[in-house]
Coordinates of N, CA and C in Angstrom, one line a residue:
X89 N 0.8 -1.2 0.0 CA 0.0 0.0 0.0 C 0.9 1.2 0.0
X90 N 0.8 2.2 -0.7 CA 1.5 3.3 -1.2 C 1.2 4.3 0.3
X91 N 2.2 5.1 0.9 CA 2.1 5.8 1.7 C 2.7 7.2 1.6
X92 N 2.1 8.2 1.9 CA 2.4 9.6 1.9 C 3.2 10.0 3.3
X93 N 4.8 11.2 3.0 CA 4.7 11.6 4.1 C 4.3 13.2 3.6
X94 N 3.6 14.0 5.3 CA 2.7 15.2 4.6 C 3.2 16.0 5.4
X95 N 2.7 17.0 5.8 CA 3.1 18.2 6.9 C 1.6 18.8 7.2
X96 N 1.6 19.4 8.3 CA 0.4 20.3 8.7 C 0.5 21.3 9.6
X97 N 0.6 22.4 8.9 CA 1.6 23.5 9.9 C 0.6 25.0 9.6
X98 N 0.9 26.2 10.3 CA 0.0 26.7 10.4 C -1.8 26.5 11.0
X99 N -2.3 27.8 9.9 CA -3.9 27.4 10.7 C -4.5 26.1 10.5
X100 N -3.8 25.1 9.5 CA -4.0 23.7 9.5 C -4.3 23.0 10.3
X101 N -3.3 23.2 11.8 CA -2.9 22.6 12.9 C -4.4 22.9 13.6
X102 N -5.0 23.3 13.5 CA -6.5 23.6 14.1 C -7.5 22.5 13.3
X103 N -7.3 22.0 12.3 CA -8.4 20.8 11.8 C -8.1 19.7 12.5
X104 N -9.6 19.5 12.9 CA -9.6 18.1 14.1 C -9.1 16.7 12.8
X105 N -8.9 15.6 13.7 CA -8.1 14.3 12.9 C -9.6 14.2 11.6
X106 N -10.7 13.7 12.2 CA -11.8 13.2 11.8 C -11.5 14.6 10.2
X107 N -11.6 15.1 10.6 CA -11.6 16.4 9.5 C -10.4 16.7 8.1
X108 N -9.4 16.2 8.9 CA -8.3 15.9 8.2 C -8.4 14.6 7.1
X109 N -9.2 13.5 7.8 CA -9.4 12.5 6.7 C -10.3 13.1 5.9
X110 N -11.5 13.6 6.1 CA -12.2 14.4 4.8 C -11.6 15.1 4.3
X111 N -10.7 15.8 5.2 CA -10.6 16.7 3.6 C -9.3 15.9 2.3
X112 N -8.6 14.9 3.0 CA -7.7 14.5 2.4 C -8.8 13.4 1.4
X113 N -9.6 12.8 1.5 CA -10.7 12.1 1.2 C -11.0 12.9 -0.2
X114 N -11.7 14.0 0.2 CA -12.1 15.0 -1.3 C -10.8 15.2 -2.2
X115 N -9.3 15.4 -1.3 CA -8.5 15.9 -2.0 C -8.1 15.0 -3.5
X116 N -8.2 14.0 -2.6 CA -7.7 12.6 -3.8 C -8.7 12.6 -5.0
X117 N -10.1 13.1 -4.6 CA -11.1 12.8 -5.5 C -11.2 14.2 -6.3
X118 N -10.6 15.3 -6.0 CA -10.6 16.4 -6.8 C -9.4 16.5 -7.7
X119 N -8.0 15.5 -7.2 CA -6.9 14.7 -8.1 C -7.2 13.8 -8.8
X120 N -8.6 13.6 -8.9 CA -8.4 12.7 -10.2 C -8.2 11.6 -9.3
X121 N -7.8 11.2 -8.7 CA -6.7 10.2 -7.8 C -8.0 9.5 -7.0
X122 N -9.0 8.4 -7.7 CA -9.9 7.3 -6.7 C -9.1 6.3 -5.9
X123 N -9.8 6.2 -5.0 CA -9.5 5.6 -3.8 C -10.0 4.2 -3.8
X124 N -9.8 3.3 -3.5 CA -10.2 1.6 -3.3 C -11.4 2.1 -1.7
X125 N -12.1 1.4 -1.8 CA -13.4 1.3 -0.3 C -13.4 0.2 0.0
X126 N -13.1 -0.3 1.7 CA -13.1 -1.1 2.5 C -14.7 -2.2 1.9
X127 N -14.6 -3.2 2.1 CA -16.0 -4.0 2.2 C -16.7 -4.2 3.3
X128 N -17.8 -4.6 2.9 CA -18.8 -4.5 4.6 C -20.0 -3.8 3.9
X129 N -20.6 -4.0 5.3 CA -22.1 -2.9 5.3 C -21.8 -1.2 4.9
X130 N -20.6 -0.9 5.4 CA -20.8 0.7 5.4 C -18.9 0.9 4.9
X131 N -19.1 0.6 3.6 CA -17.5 1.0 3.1 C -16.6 2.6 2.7
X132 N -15.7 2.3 3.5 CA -15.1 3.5 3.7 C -13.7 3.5 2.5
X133 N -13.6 4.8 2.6 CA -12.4 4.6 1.8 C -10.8 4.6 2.3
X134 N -10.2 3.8 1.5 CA -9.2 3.1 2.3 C -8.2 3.9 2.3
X135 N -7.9 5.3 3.3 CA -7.1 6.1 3.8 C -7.2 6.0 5.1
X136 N -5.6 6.1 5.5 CA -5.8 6.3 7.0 C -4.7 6.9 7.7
X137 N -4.8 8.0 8.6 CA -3.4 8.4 9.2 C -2.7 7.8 10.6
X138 N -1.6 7.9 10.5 CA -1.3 6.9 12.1 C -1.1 8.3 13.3
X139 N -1.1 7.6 14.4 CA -0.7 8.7 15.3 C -1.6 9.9 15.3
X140 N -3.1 9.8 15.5 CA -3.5 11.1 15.7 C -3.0 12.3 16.3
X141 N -3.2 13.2 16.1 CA -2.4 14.4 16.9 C -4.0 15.4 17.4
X142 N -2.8 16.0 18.6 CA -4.0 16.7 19.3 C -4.4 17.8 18.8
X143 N -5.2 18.6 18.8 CA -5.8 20.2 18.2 C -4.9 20.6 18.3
X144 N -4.5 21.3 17.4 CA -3.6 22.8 17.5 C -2.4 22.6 17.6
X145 N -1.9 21.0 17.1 CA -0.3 20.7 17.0 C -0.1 20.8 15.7
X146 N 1.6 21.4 15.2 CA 1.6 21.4 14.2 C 2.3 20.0 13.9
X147 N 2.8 19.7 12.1 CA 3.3 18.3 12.5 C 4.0 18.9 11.0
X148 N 5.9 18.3 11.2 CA 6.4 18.0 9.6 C 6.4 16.4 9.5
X149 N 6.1 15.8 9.6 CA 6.2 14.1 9.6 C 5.3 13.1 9.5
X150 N 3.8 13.8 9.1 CA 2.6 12.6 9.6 C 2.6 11.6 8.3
X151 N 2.0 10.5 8.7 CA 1.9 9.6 7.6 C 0.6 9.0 7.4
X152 N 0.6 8.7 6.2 CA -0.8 8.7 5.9 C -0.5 7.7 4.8
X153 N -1.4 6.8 4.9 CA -1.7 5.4 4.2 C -2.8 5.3 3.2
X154 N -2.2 4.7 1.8 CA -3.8 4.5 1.1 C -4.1 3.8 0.0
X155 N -5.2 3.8 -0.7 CA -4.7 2.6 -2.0 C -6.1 2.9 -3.1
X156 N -5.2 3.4 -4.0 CA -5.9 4.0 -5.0 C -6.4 2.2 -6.0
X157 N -7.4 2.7 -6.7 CA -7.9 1.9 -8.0 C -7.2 2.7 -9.9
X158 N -7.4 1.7 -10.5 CA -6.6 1.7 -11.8 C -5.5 2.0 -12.1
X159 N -4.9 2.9 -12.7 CA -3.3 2.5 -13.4 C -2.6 2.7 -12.7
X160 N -1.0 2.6 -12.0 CA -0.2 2.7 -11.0 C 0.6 3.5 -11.5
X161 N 0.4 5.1 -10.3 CA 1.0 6.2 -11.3 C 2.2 6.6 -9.9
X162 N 3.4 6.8 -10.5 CA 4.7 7.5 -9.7 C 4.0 8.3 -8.7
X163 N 5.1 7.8 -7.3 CA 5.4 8.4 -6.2 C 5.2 10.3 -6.8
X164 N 6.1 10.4 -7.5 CA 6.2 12.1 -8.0 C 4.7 12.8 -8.2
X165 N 3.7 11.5 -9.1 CA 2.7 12.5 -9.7 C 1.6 12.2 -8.8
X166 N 1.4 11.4 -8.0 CA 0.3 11.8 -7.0 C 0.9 12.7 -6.1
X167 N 2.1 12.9 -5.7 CA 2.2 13.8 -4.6 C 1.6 15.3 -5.3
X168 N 2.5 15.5 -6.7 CA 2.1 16.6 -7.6 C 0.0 17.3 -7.4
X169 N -0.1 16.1 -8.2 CA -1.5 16.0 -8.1 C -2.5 16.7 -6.8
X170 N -1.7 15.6 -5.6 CA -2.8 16.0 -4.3 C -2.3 17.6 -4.1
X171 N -1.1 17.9 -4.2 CA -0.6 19.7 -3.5 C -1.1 20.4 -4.4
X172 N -1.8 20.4 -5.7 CA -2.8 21.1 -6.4 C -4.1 20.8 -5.7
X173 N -4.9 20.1 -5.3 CA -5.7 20.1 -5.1 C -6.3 20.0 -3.2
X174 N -4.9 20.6 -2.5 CA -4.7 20.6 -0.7 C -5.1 22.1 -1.1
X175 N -5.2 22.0 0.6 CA -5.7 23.8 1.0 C -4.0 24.4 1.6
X176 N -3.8 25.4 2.2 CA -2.7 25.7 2.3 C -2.5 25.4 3.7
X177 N -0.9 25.0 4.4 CA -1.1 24.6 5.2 C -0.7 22.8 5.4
X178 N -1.4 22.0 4.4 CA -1.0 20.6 4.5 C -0.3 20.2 2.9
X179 N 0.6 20.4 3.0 CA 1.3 19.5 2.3 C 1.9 18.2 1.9
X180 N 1.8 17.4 1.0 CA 2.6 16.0 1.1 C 4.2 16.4 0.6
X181 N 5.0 15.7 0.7 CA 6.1 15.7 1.2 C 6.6 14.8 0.1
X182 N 6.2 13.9 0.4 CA 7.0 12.4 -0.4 C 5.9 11.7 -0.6
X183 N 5.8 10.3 -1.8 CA 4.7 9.3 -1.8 C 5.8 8.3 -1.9
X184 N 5.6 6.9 -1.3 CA 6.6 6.0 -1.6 C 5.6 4.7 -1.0
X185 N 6.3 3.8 -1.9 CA 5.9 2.3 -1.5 C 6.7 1.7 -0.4
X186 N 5.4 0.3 0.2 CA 6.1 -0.8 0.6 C 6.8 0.6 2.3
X187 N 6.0 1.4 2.9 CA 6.5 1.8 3.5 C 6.4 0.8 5.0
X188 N 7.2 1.0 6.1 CA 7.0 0.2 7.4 C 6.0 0.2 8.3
X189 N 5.8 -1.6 8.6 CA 5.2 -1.6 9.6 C 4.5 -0.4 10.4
X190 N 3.7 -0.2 10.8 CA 3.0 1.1 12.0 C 3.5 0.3 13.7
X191 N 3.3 -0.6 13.2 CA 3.9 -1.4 14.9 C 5.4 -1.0 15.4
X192 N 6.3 -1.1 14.5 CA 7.8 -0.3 14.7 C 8.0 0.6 14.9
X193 N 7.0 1.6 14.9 CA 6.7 2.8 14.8 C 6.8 3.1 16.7
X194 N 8.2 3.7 17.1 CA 8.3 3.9 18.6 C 8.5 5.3 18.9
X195 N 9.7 6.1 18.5 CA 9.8 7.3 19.0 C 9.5 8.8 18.0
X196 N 9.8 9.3 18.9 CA 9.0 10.9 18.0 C 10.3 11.7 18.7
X197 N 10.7 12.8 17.7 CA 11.1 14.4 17.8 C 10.1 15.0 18.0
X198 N 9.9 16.1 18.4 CA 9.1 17.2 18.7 C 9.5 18.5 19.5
X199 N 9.1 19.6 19.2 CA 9.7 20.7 19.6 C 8.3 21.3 20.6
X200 N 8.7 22.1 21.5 CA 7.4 22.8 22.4 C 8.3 24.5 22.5
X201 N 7.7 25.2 21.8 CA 7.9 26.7 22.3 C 6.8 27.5 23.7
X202 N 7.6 27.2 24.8 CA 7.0 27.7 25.7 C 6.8 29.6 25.9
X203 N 5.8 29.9 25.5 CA 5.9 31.3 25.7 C 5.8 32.1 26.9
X204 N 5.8 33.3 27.4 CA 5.5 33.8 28.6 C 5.5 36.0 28.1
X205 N 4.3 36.4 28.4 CA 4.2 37.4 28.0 C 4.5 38.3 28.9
X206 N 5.1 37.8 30.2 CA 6.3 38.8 30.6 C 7.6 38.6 30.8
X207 N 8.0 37.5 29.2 CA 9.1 37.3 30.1 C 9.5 36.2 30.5
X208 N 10.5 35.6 30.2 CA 10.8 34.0 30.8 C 11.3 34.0 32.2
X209 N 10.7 33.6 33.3 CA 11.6 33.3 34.5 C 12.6 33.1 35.0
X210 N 13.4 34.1 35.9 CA 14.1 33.5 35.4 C 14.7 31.9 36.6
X211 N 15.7 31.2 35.4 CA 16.3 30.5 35.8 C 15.4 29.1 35.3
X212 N 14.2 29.4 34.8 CA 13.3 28.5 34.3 C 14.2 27.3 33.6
X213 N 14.8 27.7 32.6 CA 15.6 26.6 31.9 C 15.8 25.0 32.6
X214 N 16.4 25.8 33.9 CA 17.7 24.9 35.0 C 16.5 24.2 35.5
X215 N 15.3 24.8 36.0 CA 14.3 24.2 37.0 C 13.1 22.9 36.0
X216 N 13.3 23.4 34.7 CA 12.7 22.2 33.5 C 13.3 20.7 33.5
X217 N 14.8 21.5 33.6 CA 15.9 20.5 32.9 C 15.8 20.0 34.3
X218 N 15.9 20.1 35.0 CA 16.3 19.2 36.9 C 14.6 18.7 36.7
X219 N 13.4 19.2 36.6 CA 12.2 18.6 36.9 C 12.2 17.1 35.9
X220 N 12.9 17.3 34.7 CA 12.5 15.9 33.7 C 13.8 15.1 33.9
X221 N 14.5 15.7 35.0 CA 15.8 14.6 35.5 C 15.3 13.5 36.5
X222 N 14.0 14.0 37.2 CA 13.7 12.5 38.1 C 13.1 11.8 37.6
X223 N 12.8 10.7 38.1 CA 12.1 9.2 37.9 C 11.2 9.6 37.8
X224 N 10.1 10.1 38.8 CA 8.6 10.4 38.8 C 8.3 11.5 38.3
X225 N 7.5 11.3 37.1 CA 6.9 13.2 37.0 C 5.3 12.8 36.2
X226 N 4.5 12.9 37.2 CA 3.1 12.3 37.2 C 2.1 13.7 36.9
X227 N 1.2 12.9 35.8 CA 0.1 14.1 35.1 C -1.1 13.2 35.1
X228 N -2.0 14.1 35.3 CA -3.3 13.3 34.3 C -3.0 13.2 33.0
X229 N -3.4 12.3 32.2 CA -3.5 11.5 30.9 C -5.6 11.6 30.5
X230 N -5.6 12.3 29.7 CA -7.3 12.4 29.6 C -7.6 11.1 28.5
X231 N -8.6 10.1 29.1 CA -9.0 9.5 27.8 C -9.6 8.6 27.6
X232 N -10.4 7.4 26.8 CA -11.6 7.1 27.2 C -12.9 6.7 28.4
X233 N -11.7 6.8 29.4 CA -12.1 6.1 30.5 C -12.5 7.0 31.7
X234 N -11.7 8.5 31.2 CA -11.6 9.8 32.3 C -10.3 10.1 31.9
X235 N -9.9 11.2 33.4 CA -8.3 11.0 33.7 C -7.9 10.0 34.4
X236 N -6.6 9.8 34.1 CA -5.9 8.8 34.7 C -4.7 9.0 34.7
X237 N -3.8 8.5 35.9 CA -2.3 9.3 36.3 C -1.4 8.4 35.2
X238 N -0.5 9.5 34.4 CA 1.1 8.8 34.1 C 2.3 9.1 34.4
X239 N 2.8 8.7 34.4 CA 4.6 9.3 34.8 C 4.9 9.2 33.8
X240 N 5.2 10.5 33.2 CA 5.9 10.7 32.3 C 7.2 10.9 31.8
X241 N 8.2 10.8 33.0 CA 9.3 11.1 33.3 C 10.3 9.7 32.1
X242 N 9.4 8.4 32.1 CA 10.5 7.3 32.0 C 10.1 7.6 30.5
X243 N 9.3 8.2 29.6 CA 8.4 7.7 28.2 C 9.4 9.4 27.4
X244 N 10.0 10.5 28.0 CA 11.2 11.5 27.8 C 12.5 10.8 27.5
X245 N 13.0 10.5 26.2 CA 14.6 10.0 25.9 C 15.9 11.0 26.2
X246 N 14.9 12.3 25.4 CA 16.1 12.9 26.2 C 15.3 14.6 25.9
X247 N 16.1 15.7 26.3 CA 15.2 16.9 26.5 C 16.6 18.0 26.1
X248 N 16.8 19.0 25.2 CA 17.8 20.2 25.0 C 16.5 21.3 25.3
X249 N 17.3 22.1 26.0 CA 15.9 23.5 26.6 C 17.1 24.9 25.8
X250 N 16.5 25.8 25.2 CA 17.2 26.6 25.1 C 16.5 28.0 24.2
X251 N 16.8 29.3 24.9 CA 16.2 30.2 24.6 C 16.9 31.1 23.9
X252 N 16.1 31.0 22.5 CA 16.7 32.0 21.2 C 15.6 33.7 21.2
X253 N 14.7 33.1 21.3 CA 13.6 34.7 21.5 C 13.7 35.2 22.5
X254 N 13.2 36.3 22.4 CA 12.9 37.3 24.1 C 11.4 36.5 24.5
X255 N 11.2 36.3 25.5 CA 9.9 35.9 26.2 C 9.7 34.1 25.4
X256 N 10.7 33.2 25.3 CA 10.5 31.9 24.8 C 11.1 31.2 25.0
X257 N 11.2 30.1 25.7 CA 11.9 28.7 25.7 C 11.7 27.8 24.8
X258 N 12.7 27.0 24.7 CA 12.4 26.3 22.8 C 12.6 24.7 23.6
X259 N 12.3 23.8 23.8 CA 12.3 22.6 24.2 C 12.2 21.5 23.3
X260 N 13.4 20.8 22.8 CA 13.5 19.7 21.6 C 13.5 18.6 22.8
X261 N 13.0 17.5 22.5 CA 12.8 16.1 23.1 C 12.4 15.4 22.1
X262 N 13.1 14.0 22.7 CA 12.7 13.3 22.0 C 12.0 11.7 23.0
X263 N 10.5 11.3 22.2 CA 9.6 11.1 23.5 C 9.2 9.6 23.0
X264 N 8.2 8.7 23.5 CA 7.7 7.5 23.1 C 6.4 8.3 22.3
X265 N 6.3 7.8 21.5 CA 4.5 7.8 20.7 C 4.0 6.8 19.9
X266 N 4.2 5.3 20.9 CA 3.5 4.4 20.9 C 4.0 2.9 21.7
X267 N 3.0 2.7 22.4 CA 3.3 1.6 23.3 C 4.3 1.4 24.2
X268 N 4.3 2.8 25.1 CA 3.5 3.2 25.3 C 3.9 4.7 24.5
X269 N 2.6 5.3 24.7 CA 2.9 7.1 24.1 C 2.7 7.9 25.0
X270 N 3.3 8.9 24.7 CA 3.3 10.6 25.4 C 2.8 11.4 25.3
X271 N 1.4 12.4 24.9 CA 1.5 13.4 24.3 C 1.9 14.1 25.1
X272 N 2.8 15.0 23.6 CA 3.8 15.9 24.4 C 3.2 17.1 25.0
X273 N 2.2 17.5 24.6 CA 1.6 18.5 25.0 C 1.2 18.7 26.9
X274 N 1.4 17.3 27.2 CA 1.7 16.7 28.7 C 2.8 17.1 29.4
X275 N 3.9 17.6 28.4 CA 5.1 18.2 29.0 C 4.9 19.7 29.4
X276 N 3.7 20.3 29.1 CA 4.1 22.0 29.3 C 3.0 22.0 30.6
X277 N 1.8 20.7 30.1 CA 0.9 20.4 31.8 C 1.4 20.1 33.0
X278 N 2.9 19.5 32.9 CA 3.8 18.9 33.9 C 4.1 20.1 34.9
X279 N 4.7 20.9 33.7 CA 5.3 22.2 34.2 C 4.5 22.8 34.7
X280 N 3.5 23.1 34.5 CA 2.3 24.1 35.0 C 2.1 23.6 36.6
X281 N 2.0 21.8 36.3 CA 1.9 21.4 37.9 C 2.7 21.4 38.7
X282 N 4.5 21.3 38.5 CA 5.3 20.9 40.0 C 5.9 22.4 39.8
X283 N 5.8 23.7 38.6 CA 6.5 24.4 38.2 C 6.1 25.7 38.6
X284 N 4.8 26.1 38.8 CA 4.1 27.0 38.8 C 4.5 28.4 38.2
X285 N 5.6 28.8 39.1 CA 6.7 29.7 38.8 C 7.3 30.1 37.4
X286 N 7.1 28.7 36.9 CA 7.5 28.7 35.2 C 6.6 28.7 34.0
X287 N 5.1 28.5 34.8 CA 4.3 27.9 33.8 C 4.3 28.9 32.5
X288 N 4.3 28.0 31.5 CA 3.8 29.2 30.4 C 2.5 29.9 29.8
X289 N 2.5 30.7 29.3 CA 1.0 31.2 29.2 C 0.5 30.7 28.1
X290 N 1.5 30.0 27.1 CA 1.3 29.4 26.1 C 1.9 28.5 25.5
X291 N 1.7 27.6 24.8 CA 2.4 26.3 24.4 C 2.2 26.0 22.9
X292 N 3.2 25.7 21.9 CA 3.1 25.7 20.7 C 3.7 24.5 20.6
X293 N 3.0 23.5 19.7 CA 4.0 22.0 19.8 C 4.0 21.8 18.3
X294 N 5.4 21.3 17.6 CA 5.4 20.6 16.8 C 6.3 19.1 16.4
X295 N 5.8 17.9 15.8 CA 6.2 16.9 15.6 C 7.6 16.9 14.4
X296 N 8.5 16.9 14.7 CA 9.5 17.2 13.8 C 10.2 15.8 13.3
X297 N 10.2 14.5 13.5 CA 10.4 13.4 13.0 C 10.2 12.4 13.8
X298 N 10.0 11.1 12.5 CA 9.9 9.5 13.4 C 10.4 8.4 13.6
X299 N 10.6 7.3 14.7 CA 12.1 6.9 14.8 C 11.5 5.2 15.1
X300 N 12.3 4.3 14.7 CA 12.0 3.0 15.4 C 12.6 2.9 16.6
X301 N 12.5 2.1 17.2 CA 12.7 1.4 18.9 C 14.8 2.2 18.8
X302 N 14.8 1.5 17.5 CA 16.8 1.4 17.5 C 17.3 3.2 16.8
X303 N 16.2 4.5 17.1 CA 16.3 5.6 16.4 C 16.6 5.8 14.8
X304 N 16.0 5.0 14.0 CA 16.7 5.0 12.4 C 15.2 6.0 12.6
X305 N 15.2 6.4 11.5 CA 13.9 7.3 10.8 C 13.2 6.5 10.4
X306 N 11.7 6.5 10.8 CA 10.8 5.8 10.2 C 10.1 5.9 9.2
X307 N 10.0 5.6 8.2 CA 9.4 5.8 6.8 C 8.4 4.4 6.7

């Protein structure tokens, strides 16, 4: 099955997952580009993205799976095809076959710009970097069932904190996002709870690459 890598950056980052598959849905069908439909009572069409992401994340790296009907046309010209017919904002990247397993699929890059509109704290850096140094660093986790506590401290591989703007902390880590996963956006809720002093007024996350169990890049 032929797989897309795409990006979703800007006001993009605000379409919910469910919305994302429509619109990628129409996109293929405004490319020219039909889709194969699952069988059953209520057949869907066979796209699918891994790793939902939460509201208002941006993402360079998402993947997206799918499997067109009739002639078998180059990686180049569906990608060509669907970025004529995307809104601005999500773009595909690459199309390639025969991509990997979703099960091997273990770690994630991701960046978090923590903002503060008066101002970064100071000494905040020191007090992040020492908070994701212990064993225990426990949040609610929201999700089918309610909240429920994680430690998020062991599922963090590794964390560089470092401030290039006035009023911004730039935080690169690199985290689990699957079996188990993180969302990272649980790292600026961390702070908010053991940190107070640091918390930010705002939080901007983006997914910047994806890694098997052994860090190769996952494709």
């Amino acid at each position: 099955m032929p797989r897309a890598l795409f990006e979703k950056v800007g006001s993009a980052a605000y379409i919910s997952h469910l919305d994302l598959m429509r619109l990628f849905q129409r996109s293929f069908k405004r490319a020219g580009l039909p889709l194969t439909h699952t069988h059953g009572f209520n057949p869907r069409p066979s796209v699918s993205i891994a790793l939902p992401m939460s509201l208002g994340m941006e993402s360079r790296c998402e993947l997206l799976d799918f499997d067109l009907e009739g002639e078998t046309l180059s990686g180049e010209e569906i990608r060509t095809r669907l970025n004529e017919a995307m809104i601005d904002g999500v773009r595909v990247l690459e199309v390639y076959d025969s991509g990997r397993k979703l099960k091997e699929l273990s770690l994630m890059d991701c960046r978090l710009v923590l903002e503060y509109d008066s101002g970064v704290p100071e000494n905040a850096g020191e007090k992040i970097q020492t908070l994701f140094s212990q064993e225990e660093v426990v949040v609610d986790k929201k999700g089918k069932q309610g909240l429920t506590p994680q430690n998020i401290a062991p599922l963090i591989r590794s964390m560089e904190i470092s401030s290039s703007e006035s009023g911004k902390l730039t935080l690169l880590c690199r985290i689990c996002c699957q079996n188990p996963s993180l969302n990272p956006m649980l790292i600026g809720t961390a702070i908010t709870k053991y940190l107070p002093e640091c918390a930010p007024d705002f939080v901007r996350c983006c997914r910047l690459e994806l890694y098997d169990a052994e860090e190769t890049v996952f494709r």
